[in-house]
XYZ file of C-alpha atoms in Angstrom:
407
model
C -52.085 -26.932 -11.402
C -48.612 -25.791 -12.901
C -48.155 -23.607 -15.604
C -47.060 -26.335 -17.974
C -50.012 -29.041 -17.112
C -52.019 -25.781 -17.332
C -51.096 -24.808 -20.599
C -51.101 -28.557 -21.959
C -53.900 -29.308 -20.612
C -55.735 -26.510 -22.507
C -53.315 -26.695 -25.842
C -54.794 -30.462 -25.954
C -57.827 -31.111 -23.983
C -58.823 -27.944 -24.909
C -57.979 -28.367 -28.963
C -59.026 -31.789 -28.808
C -62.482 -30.562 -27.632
C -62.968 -27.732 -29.876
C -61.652 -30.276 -32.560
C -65.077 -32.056 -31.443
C -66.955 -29.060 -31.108
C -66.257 -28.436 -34.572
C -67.050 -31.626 -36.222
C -69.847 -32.015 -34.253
C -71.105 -28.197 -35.004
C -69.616 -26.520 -37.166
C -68.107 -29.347 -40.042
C -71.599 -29.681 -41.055
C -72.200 -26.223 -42.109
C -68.562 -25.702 -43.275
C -69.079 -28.602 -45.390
C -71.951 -27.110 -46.981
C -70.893 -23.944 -47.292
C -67.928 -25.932 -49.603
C -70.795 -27.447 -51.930
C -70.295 -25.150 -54.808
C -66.975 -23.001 -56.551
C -65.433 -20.121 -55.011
C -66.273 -16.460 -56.094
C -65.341 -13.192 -54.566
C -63.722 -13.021 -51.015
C -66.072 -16.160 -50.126
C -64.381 -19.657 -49.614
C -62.299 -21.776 -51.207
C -63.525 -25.455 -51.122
C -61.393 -27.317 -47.900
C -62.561 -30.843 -49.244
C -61.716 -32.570 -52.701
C -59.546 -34.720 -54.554
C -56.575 -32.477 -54.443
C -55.930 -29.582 -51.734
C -56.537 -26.734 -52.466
C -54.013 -23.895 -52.729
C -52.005 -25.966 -55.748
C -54.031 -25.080 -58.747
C -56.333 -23.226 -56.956
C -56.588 -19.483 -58.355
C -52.880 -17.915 -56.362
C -54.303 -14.951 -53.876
C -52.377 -12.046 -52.585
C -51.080 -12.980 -49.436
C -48.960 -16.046 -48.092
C -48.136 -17.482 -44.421
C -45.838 -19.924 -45.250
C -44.807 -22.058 -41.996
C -42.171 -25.270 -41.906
C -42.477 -27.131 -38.408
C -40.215 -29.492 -36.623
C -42.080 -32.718 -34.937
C -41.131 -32.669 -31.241
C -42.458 -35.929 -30.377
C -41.639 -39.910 -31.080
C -45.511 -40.397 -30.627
C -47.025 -41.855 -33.754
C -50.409 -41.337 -32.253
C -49.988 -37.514 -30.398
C -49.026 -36.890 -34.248
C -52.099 -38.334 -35.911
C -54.583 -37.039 -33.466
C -53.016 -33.359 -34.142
C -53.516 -33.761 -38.018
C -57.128 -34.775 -37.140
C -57.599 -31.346 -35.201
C -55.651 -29.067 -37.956
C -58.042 -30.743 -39.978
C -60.908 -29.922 -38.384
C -59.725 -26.126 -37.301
C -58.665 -25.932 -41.342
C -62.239 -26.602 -42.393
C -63.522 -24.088 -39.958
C -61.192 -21.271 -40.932
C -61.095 -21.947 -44.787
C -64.989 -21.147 -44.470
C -64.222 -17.862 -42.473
C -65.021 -19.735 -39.001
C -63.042 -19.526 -36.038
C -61.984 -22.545 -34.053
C -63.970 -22.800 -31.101
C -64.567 -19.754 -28.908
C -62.557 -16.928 -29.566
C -64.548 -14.938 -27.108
C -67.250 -16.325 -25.746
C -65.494 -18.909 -23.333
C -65.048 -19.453 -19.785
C -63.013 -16.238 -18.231
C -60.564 -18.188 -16.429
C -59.114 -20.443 -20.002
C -57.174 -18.915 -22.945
C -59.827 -18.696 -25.650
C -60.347 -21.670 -28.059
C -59.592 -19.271 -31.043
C -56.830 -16.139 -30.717
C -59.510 -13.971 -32.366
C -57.838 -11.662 -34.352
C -59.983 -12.604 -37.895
C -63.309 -12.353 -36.369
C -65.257 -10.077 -38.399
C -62.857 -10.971 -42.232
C -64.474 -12.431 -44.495
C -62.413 -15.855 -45.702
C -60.488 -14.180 -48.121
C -60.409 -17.517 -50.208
C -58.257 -18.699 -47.457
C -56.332 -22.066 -48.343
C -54.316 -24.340 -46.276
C -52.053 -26.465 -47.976
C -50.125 -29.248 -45.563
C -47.141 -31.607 -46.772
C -44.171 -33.697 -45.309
C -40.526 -33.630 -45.471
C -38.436 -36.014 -45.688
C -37.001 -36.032 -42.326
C -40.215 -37.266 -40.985
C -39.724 -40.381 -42.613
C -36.972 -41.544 -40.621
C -33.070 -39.903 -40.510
C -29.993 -41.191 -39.288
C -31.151 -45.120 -39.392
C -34.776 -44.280 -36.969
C -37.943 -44.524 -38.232
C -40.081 -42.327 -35.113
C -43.204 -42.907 -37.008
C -43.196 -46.056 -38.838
C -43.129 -44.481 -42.074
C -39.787 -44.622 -43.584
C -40.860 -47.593 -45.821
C -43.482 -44.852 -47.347
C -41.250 -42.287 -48.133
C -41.390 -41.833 -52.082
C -38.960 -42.220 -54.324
C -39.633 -38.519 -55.881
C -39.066 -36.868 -52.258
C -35.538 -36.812 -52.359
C -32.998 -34.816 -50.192
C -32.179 -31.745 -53.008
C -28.513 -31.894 -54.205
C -26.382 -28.639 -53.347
C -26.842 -26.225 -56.216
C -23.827 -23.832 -57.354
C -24.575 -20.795 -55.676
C -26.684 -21.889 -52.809
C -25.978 -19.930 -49.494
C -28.292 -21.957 -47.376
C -29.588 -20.751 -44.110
C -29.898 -24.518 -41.681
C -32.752 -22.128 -39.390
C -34.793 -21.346 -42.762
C -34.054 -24.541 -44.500
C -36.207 -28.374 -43.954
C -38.486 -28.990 -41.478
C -40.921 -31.967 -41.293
C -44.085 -30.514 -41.772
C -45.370 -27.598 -44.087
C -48.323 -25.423 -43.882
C -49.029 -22.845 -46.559
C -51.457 -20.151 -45.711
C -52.656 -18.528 -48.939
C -55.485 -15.693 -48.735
C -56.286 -11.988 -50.226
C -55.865 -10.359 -46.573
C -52.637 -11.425 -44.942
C -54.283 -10.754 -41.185
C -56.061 -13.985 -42.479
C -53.125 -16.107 -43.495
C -51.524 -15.487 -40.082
C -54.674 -15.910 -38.017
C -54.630 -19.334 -39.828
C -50.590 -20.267 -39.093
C -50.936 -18.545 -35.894
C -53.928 -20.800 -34.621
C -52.303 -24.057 -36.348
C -49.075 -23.234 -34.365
C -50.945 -23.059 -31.085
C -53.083 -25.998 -31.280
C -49.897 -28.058 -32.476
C -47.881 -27.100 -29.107
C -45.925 -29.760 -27.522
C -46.284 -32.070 -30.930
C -44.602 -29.628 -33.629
C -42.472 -26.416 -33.134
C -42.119 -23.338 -35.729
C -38.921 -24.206 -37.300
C -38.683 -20.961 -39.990
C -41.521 -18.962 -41.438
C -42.018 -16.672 -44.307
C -44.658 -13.877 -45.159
C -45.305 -13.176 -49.120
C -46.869 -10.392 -50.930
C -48.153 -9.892 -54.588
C -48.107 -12.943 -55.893
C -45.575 -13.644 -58.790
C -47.205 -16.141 -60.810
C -50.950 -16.832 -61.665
C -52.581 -20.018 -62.795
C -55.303 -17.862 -64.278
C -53.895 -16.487 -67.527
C -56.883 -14.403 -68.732
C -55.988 -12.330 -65.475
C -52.929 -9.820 -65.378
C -49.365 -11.266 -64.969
C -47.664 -9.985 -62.047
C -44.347 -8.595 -61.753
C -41.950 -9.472 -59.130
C -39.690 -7.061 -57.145
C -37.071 -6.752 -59.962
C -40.221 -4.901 -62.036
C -40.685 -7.573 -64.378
C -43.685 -9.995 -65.304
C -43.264 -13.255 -63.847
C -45.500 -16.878 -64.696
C -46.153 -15.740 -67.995
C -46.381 -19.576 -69.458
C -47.249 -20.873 -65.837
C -49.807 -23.995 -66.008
C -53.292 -22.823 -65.959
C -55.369 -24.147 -62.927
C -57.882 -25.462 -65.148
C -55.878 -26.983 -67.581
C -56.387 -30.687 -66.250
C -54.153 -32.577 -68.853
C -51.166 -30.682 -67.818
C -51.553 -30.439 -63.943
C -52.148 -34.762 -64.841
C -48.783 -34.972 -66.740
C -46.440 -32.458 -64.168
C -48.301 -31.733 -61.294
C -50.508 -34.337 -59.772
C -48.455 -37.520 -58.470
C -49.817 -40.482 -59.356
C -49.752 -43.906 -57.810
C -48.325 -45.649 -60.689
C -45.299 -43.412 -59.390
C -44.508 -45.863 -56.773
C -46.412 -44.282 -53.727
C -49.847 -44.603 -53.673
C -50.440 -42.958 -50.912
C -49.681 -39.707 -52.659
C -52.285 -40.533 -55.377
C -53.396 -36.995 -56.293
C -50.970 -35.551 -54.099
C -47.932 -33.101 -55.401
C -44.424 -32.176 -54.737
C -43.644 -28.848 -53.459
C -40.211 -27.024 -53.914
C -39.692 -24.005 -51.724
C -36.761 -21.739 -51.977
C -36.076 -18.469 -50.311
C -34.270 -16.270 -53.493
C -32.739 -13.313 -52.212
C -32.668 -10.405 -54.962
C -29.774 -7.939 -54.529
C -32.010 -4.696 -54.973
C -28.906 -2.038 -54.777
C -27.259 -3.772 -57.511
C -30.068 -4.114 -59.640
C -31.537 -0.716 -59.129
C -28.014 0.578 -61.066
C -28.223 -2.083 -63.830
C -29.116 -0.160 -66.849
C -32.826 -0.885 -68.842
C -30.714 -3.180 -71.643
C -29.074 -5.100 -69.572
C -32.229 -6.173 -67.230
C -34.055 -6.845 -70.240
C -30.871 -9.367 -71.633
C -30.878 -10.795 -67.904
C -34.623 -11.879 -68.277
C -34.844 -11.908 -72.457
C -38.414 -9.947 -72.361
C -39.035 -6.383 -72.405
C -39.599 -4.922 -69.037
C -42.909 -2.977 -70.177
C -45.192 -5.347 -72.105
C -43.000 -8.252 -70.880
C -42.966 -9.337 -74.316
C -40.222 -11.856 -75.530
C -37.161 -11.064 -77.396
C -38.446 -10.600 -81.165
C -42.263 -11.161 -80.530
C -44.545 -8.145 -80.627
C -46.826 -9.356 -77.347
C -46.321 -11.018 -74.297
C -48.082 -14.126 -74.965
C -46.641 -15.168 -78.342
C -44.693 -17.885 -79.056
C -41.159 -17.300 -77.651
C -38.719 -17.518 -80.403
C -35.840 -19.013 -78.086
C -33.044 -18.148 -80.986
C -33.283 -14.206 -80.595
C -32.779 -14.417 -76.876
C -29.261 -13.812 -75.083
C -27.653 -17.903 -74.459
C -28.092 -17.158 -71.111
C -31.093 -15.150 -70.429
C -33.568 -16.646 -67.957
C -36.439 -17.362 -70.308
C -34.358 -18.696 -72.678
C -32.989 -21.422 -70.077
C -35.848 -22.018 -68.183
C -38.286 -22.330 -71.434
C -40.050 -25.939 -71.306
C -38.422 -26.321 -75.322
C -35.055 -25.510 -73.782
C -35.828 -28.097 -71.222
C -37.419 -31.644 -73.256
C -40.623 -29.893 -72.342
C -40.406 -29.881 -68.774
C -42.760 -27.507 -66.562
C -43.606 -26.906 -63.607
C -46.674 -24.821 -61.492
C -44.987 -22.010 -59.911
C -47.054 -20.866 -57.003
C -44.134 -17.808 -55.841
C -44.303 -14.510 -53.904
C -42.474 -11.357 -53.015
C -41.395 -10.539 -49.570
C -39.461 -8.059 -48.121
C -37.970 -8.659 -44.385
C -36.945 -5.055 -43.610
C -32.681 -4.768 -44.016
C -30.105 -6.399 -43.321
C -26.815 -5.190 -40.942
C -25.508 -3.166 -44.009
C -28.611 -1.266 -44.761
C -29.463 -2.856 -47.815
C -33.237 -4.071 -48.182
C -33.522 -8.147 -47.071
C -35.946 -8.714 -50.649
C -36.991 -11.450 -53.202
C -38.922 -13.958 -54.302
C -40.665 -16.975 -51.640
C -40.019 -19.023 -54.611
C -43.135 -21.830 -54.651
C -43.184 -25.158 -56.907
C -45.554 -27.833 -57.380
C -44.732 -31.021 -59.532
C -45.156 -34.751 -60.148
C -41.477 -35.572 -59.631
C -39.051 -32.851 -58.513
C -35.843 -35.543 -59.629
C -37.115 -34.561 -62.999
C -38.405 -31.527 -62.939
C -37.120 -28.897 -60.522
C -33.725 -30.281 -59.931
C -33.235 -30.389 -64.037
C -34.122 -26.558 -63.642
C -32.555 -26.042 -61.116
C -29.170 -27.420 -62.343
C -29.535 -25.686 -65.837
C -30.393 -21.682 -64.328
C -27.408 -22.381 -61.541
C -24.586 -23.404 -63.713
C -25.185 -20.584 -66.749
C -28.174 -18.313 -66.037
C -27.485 -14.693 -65.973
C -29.685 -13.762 -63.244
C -27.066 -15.704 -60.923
C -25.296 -12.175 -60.509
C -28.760 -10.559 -59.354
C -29.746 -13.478 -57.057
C -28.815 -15.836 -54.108
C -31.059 -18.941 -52.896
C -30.563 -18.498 -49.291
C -33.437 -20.761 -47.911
C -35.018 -24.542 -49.161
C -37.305 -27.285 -48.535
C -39.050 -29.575 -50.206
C -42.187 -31.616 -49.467
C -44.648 -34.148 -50.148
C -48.168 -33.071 -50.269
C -51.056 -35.647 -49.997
C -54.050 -35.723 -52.000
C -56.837 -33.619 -50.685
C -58.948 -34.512 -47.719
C -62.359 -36.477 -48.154
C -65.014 -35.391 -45.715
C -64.693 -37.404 -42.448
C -60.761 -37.648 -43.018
C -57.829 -35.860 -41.860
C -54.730 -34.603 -43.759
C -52.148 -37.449 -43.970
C -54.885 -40.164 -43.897
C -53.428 -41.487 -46.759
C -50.164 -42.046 -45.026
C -50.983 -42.757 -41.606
C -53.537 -45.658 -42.125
């Protein structure tokens, strides 16, 4: 047998078989250990209306993974969404796929092993699609380009932008959220593998220390310029405001993505140097909050009601407040990352800037277009990666992610 039947033979056979040994198995006891709410370093539910990792409480660590589809088959696409399916269950309840070292000597193992022994970490998997898989250039590989919504536009070219093409797009999106990152990679890592020959690793990004909670009673985080970040996020459990600007609805136009959301990525690079020399007062004016309490411009505590007036015209709370805005808002979902330096010495750093919303045409891009044109932070900043992508509604037991779309 040659090397490449070998190794298909094994990445498909072999997944497709662990994909059965796991349903057959292990789904039932995964699914049961998913009856009841996440505590601790125990699991996050993998089934429900809405997948998890949107509103679900943010955790410390991200994998974030865009692939390119490498194949024209409808059905060798399907059939791998059924098996990241079923290896998602498994690992969200702290499970490995398969074997990872108890198979036959001569075969890779089922599972690459490396989380054996972690706990799930509240490990979520959160999967959407972009809109090149819906057809480009007048061909329609999957027989989808009639369902691509309206809302999952191609994003316009922002002033500013210094887009990378190799950590921009892709077709499909993974993100790997969990409070030990050896987790979040074992997850990517094993999604990658049993996707070979269907989808290939197009960019990836690693985040740390979450900069923005959904759980306000909790500690707001600071990102890497020192200062708090998701003060006035949306609260996961505030379920009138994920209805209004998170959840997409299918009086939207695309039913498919009833319950589904709309995820912005963008890869911010901070220039560290230059802000590391900035003095206190003018950090503060860039952001309009105090860089201790992270209190607002003439409010005493963080939390109080921002009093837009007594902020600098172009500070970034000022222009990204939903009041400054017709009351747009949006569930940021971001994290820090640092990707050692670049040729010049100076540290590659910033923000893995996450977004989740009912209709980025009216909500990210009006952002967007408002902090690029007149936003101070623009001279502290660059947005060097992108991609956007529509995430389906959560998977029902017995489904698969994309059901929605693909049936």
């Amino acid at each position: 047998m040659t090397e490449v039947s070998r190794r298909r033979l094994l990445g498909y056979s072999g997944a497709t078989l662990a994909a059965g040994a796991a349903a057959g198995a292990g789904l039932v006891s995964v699914a049961q250990a998913h009856e009841g709410p996440s505590s601790g370093n125990g699991p996050v539910p993998f089934f429900g209306a809405h997948q998890a990792g949107i509103a679900t409480p943010v955790q410390d660590r991200l994998h974030f993974a865009s692939f390119d589809v490498v194949t024209d088959d409808r059905d060798r696409l399907v059939r791998m969404l059924k098996e990241w399916t079923a290896a998602g269950a498994a690992l969200t309840a702290g499970h490995p796929y398969g074997s990872a070292a108890g198979g036959l000597p001569e075969s890779p193992p089922d599972d690459t092993g490396e989380a054996l022994g972690l706990p799930p970490a509240r490990l979520t998997l959160t999967v959407g699609f972009g809109p090149a898989l819906f057809g480009s250039g007048g061909k329609d590989r999957f027989g989808v380009k009639a369902r691509r919504p309206a809302p999952l536009i191609d994003l316009p070219h922002f002033p500013g932008d210094n887009l990378a093409a190799d950590r921009s797009g892709g077709d499909v999106c993974v993100q790997a959220c969990a409070d030990d990152p050896q987790v979040a990679v074992h997850a990517i890592r094993n999604l990658a593998r049993i996707g070979f020959g269907v989808v290939a690793v197009r960019w990836s990004q690693l985040g740390f220390g979450k900069t923005s909670s959904t759980t306000p009673d909790q500690q707001t985080p600071r990102n890497m310029f020192g200062f708090k970040d998701g003060t006035r996020n949306i609260p996961g459990d505030d379920h009138a405001a994920l209805d209004r600007y998170v959840w997409a609805s299918a009086k939207d136009g695309a039913a498919w993505m009833d319950g589904g959301s709309y995820l912005v990525a963008r890869r911010i690079r901070m220039h560290i140097e230059t802000w590391d020399r900035t003095s206190l007062k003018e950090q503060q004016d860039v952001f309009g909050r105090m860089k201790g309490e992270g209190n607002p411009y003439g409010a005493p505590r963080e939390h109080d009601p921002v009093p837009l007036a007594k902020l600098p015209a172009d500070s970034h709370v000022r222009l990204a407040h939903p009041d400054s805005n017709g009351g747009v808002r949006i569930l940021r979902r971001g994290y820090s990352f640092t990707d050692g330096s670049d040729g010049l010495g100076r540290l590659d750093a910033g923000l893995f800037f996450i977004a989740y919303q009912r209709d980025p045409r009216t909500q990210f891009v009006t952002l967007q277009n408002k902090l690029a044109a007149t936003d101070h932070m623009n001279e502290y900043v660059q947005h060097v990666g992108s991609g956007i992508f529509a995430c389906p509604p959560g998977v029902r037991k017995g489904g698969f992610w994309g059901e929605t779309l693909f049936s």
